[in-house]
Coordinates of C-alpha atoms in Angstrom, one line a residue:
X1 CA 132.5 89.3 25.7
X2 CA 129.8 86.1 26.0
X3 CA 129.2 85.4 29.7
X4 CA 129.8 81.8 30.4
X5 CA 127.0 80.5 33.0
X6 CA 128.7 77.6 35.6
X7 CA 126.2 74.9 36.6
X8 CA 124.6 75.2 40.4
X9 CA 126.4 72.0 41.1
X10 CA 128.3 69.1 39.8
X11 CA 125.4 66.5 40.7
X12 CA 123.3 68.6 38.8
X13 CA 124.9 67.6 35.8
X14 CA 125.5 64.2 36.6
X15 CA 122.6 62.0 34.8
X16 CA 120.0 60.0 37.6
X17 CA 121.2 57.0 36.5
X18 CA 124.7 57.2 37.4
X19 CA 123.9 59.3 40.4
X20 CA 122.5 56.4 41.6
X21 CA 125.4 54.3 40.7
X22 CA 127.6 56.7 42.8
X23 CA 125.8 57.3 46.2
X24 CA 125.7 53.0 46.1
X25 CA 129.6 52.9 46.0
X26 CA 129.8 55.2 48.5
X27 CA 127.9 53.7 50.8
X28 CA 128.9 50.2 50.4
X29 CA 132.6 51.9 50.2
X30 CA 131.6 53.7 53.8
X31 CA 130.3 49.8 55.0
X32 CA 133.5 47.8 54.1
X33 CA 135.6 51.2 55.5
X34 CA 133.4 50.9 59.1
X35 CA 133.4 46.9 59.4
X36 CA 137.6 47.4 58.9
X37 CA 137.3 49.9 61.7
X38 CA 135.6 47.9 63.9
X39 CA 137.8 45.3 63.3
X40 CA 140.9 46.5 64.2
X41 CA 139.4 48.0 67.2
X42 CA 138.4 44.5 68.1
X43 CA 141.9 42.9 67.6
X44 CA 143.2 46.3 69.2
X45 CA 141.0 45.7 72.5
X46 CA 142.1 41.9 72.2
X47 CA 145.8 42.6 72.5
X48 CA 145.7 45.0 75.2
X49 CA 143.7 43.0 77.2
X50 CA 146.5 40.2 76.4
X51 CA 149.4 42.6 77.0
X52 CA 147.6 43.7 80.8
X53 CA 147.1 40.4 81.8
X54 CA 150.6 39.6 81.1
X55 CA 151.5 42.1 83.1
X56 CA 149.6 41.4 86.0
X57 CA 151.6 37.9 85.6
X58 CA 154.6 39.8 85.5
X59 CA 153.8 42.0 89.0
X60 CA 152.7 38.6 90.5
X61 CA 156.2 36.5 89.5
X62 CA 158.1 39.8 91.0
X63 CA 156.0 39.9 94.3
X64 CA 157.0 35.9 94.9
X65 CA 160.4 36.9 93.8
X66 CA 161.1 39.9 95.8
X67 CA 158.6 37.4 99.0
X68 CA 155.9 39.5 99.3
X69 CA 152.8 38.3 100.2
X70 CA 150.6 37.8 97.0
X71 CA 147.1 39.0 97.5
X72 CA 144.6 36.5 97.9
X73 CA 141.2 36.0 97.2
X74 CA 138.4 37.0 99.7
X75 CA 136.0 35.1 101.0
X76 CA 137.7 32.0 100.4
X77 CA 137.4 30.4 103.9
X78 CA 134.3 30.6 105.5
X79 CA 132.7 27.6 103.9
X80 CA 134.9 25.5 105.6
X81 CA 134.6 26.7 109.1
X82 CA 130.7 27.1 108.9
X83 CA 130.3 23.8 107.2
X84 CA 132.8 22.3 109.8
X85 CA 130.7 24.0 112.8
X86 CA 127.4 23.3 111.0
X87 CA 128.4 19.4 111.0
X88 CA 129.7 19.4 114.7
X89 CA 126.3 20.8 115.6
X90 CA 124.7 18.5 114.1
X91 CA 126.5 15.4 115.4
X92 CA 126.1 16.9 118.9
X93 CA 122.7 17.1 118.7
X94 CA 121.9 13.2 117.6
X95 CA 124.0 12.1 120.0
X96 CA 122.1 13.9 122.6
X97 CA 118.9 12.8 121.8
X98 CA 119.8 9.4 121.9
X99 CA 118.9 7.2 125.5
X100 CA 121.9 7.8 127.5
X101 CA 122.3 4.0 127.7
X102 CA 122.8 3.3 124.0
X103 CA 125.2 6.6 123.1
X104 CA 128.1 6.2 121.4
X105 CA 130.5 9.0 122.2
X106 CA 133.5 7.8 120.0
X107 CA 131.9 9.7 116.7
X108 CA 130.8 12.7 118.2
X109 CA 134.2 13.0 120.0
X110 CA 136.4 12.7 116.7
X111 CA 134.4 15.2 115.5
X112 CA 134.7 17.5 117.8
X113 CA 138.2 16.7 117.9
X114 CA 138.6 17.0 114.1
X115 CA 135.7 18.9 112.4
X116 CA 135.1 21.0 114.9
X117 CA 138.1 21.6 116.2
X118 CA 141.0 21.1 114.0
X119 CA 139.3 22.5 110.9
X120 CA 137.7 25.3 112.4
X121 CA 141.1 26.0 113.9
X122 CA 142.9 26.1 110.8
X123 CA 140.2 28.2 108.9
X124 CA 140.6 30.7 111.6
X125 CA 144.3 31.1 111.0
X126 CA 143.8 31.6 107.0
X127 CA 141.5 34.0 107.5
X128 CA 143.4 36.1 109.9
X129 CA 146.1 35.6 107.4
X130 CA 144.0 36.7 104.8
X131 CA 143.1 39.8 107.1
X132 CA 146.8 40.5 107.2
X133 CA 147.6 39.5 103.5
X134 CA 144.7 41.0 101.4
X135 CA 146.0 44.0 99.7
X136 CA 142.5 45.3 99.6
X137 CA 142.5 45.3 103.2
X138 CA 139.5 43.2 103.3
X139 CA 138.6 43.3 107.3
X140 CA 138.1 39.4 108.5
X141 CA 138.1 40.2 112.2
X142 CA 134.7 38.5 112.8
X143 CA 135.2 36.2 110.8
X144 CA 138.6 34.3 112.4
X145 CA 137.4 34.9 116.0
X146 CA 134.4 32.6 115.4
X147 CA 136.2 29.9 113.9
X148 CA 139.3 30.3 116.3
X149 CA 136.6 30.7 119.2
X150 CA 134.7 28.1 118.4
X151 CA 137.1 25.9 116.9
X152 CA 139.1 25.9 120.5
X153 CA 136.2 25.0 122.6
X154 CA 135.0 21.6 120.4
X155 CA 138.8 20.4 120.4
X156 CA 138.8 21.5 124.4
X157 CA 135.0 19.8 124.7
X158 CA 136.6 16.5 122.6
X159 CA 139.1 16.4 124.7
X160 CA 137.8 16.2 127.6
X161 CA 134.7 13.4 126.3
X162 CA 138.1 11.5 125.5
X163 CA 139.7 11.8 128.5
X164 CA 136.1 11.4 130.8
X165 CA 136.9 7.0 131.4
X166 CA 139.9 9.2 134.0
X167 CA 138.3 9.7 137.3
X168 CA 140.0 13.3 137.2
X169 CA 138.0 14.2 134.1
X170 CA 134.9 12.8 134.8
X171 CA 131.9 14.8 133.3
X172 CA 129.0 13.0 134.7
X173 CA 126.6 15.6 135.6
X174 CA 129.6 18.1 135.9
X175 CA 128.4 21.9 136.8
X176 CA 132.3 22.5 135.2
X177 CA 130.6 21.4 131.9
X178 CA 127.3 23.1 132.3
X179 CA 129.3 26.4 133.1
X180 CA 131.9 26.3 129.5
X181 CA 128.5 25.8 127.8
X182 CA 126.6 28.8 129.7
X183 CA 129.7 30.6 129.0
X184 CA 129.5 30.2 125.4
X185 CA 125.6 30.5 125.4
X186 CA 126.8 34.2 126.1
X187 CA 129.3 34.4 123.8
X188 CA 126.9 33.0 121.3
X189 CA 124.1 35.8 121.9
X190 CA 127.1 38.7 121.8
X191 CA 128.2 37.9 118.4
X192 CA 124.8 37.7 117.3
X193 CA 125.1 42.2 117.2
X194 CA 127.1 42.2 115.1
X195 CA 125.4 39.7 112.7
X196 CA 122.7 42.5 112.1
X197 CA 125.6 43.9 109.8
X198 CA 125.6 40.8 108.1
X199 CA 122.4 39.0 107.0
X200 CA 119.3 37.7 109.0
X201 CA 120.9 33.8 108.7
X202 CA 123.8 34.5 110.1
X203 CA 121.7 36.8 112.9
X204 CA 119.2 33.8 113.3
X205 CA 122.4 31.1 113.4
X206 CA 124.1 32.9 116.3
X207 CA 120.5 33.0 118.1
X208 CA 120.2 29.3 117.7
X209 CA 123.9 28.8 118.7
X210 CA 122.9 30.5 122.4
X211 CA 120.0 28.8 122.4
X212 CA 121.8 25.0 122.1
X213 CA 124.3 26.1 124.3
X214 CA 122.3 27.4 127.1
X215 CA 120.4 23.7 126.9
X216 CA 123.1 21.5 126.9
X217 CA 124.1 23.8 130.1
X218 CA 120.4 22.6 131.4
X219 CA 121.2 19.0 130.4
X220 CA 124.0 18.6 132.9
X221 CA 121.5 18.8 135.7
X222 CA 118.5 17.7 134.2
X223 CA 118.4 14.1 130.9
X224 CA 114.5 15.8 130.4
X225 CA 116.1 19.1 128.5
X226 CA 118.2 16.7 126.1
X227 CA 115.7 16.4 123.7
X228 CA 115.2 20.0 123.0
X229 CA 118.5 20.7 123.3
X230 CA 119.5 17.9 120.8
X231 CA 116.7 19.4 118.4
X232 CA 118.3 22.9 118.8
X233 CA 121.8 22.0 117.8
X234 CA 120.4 20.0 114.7
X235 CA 118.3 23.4 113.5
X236 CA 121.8 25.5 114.6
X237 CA 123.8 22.8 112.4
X238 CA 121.6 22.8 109.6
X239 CA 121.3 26.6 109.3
X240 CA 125.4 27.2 109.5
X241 CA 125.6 24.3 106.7
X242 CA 123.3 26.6 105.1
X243 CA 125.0 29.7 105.1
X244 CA 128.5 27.7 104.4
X245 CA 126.5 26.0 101.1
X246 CA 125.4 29.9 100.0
X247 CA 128.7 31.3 100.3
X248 CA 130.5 28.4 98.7
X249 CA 128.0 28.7 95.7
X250 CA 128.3 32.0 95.3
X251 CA 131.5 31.9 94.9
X252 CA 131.6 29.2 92.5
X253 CA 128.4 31.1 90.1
X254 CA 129.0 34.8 91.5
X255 CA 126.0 35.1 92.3
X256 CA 123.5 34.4 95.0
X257 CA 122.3 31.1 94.3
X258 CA 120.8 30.3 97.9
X259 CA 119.7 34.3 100.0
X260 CA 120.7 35.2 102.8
X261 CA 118.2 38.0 103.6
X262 CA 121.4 40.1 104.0
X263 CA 120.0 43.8 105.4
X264 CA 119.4 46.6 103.2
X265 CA 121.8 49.0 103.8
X266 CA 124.6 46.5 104.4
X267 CA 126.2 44.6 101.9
X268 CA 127.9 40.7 102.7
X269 CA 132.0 41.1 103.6
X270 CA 132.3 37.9 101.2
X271 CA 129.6 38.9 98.4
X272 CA 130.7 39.5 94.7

């Protein structure tokens, strides 16, 4: 019986020509197959994306339903409360480096009254209900005892400018008034420890916070330490503006458009 000899391989007896023909089918075949793939992956990632998103929806409706307390974004408030103190600070100091013969009291007491008081106030009392209401948890503790701090003693300090015409509440050289602004001087240079968790602005506002307030406590006994206290409340304004402007911006571009030399091993309560 003849032995019949297979071939090695079937390409082997395929002629070059159409070999060639072939492997281009298959790979433009493999192309079209992997562009299809990729596709419907993309359109798969698409809906699911859709699909969580409505679902987060979904959670939120229930939570308002059922009167939970839906979680809020961090970092929200401390723009208002720094810009509101870094405004008050500056309004205090221009008035107090004006003659004391041509001051006008009326603007820098309906800002203290308002800016610094009301607002600050107010910005306080989100962010302790932010504290509370955060699902993340997100500590505000410092944040809503400055404003609440703060924002008490400008409406007290307003209140009393408006009230100092009464003969009961005069101010005139008062050693009252030089002792609520010694007092806060201290306060001032206490929250500046924990500001070295924070960032060197915030550690350098709090420093130039005790500073003003120690001065203005000078100033009730002696008109010669107005000036520099006046320029210290300005620089103590201007910087807590600062700080208010960063955190606002950053939160509208995520990212940090103006530094805050925050400390290397710490990162900002408020930073994206």
């Amino acid at each position: 019986m003849t032995k019949i000899e297979k071939p090695e391989g079937l390409m082997e007896c395929i002629p070059n020509e159409l070999r060639s023909e072939i492997a281009k089918l298959l790979k433009t075949h493999t192309g079209e197959l992997t562009s299809q793939v990729l596709e419907r992956q993309a359109k798969t990632e698409g809906a699911v994306a859709a699909l969580e998103a409505k679902l987060l929806a979904i959670r939120i409706d229930q939570r308002q339903l059922a009167g939970a307390p839906v979680a809020i974004v961090r970092g929200d408030w401390p723009p208002v409360g720094l810009l509101g103190l870094g405004m008050t600070m500056i309004t205090i100091g221009i008035v107090n480096m004006m003659p004391a013969n041509s001051r006008s009291l009326s603007p820098a007491i309906s800002t203290l009254m308002s800016i610094g008081g009301f607002i600050q106030i107010i910005t306080g009392l989100l962010e302790a209900y932010t504290s509370i209401a955060s699902q993340d948890k997100t500590n505000r503790t410092f944040f809503f005892t400055v404003f609440l701090c703060f924002g008490s003693v400008f409406l007290g300090l307003g209140t009393i400018g408006a009230m100092a015409h009464l003969p009961l509440f005069s101010t005139s050289g008062s050693s009252s008034i030089a002792a609520i602004f010694g007092i806060w001087g201290v306060y001032s240079a206490i929250m500046f420890l924990p500001c070295l968790r924070i960032s060197r602005a915030h550690s350098l506002m709090f420093v130039l916070q005790a500073l003003s307030f120690f001065l203005l406590a000078w100033g009730e006994f002696d008109t010669a330490a107005d000036i520099t206290a006046g320029l210290a409340c300005v620089f103590a304004g201007l910087l807590a503006s600062y700080i208010g402007f960063s955190i606002l911006f950053s939160q509208v571009w995520k990212e940090g458009i103006l530094p805050l030399g925050s400390y290397n091993d710490h990162r900002l309560p408020y930073q994206y």
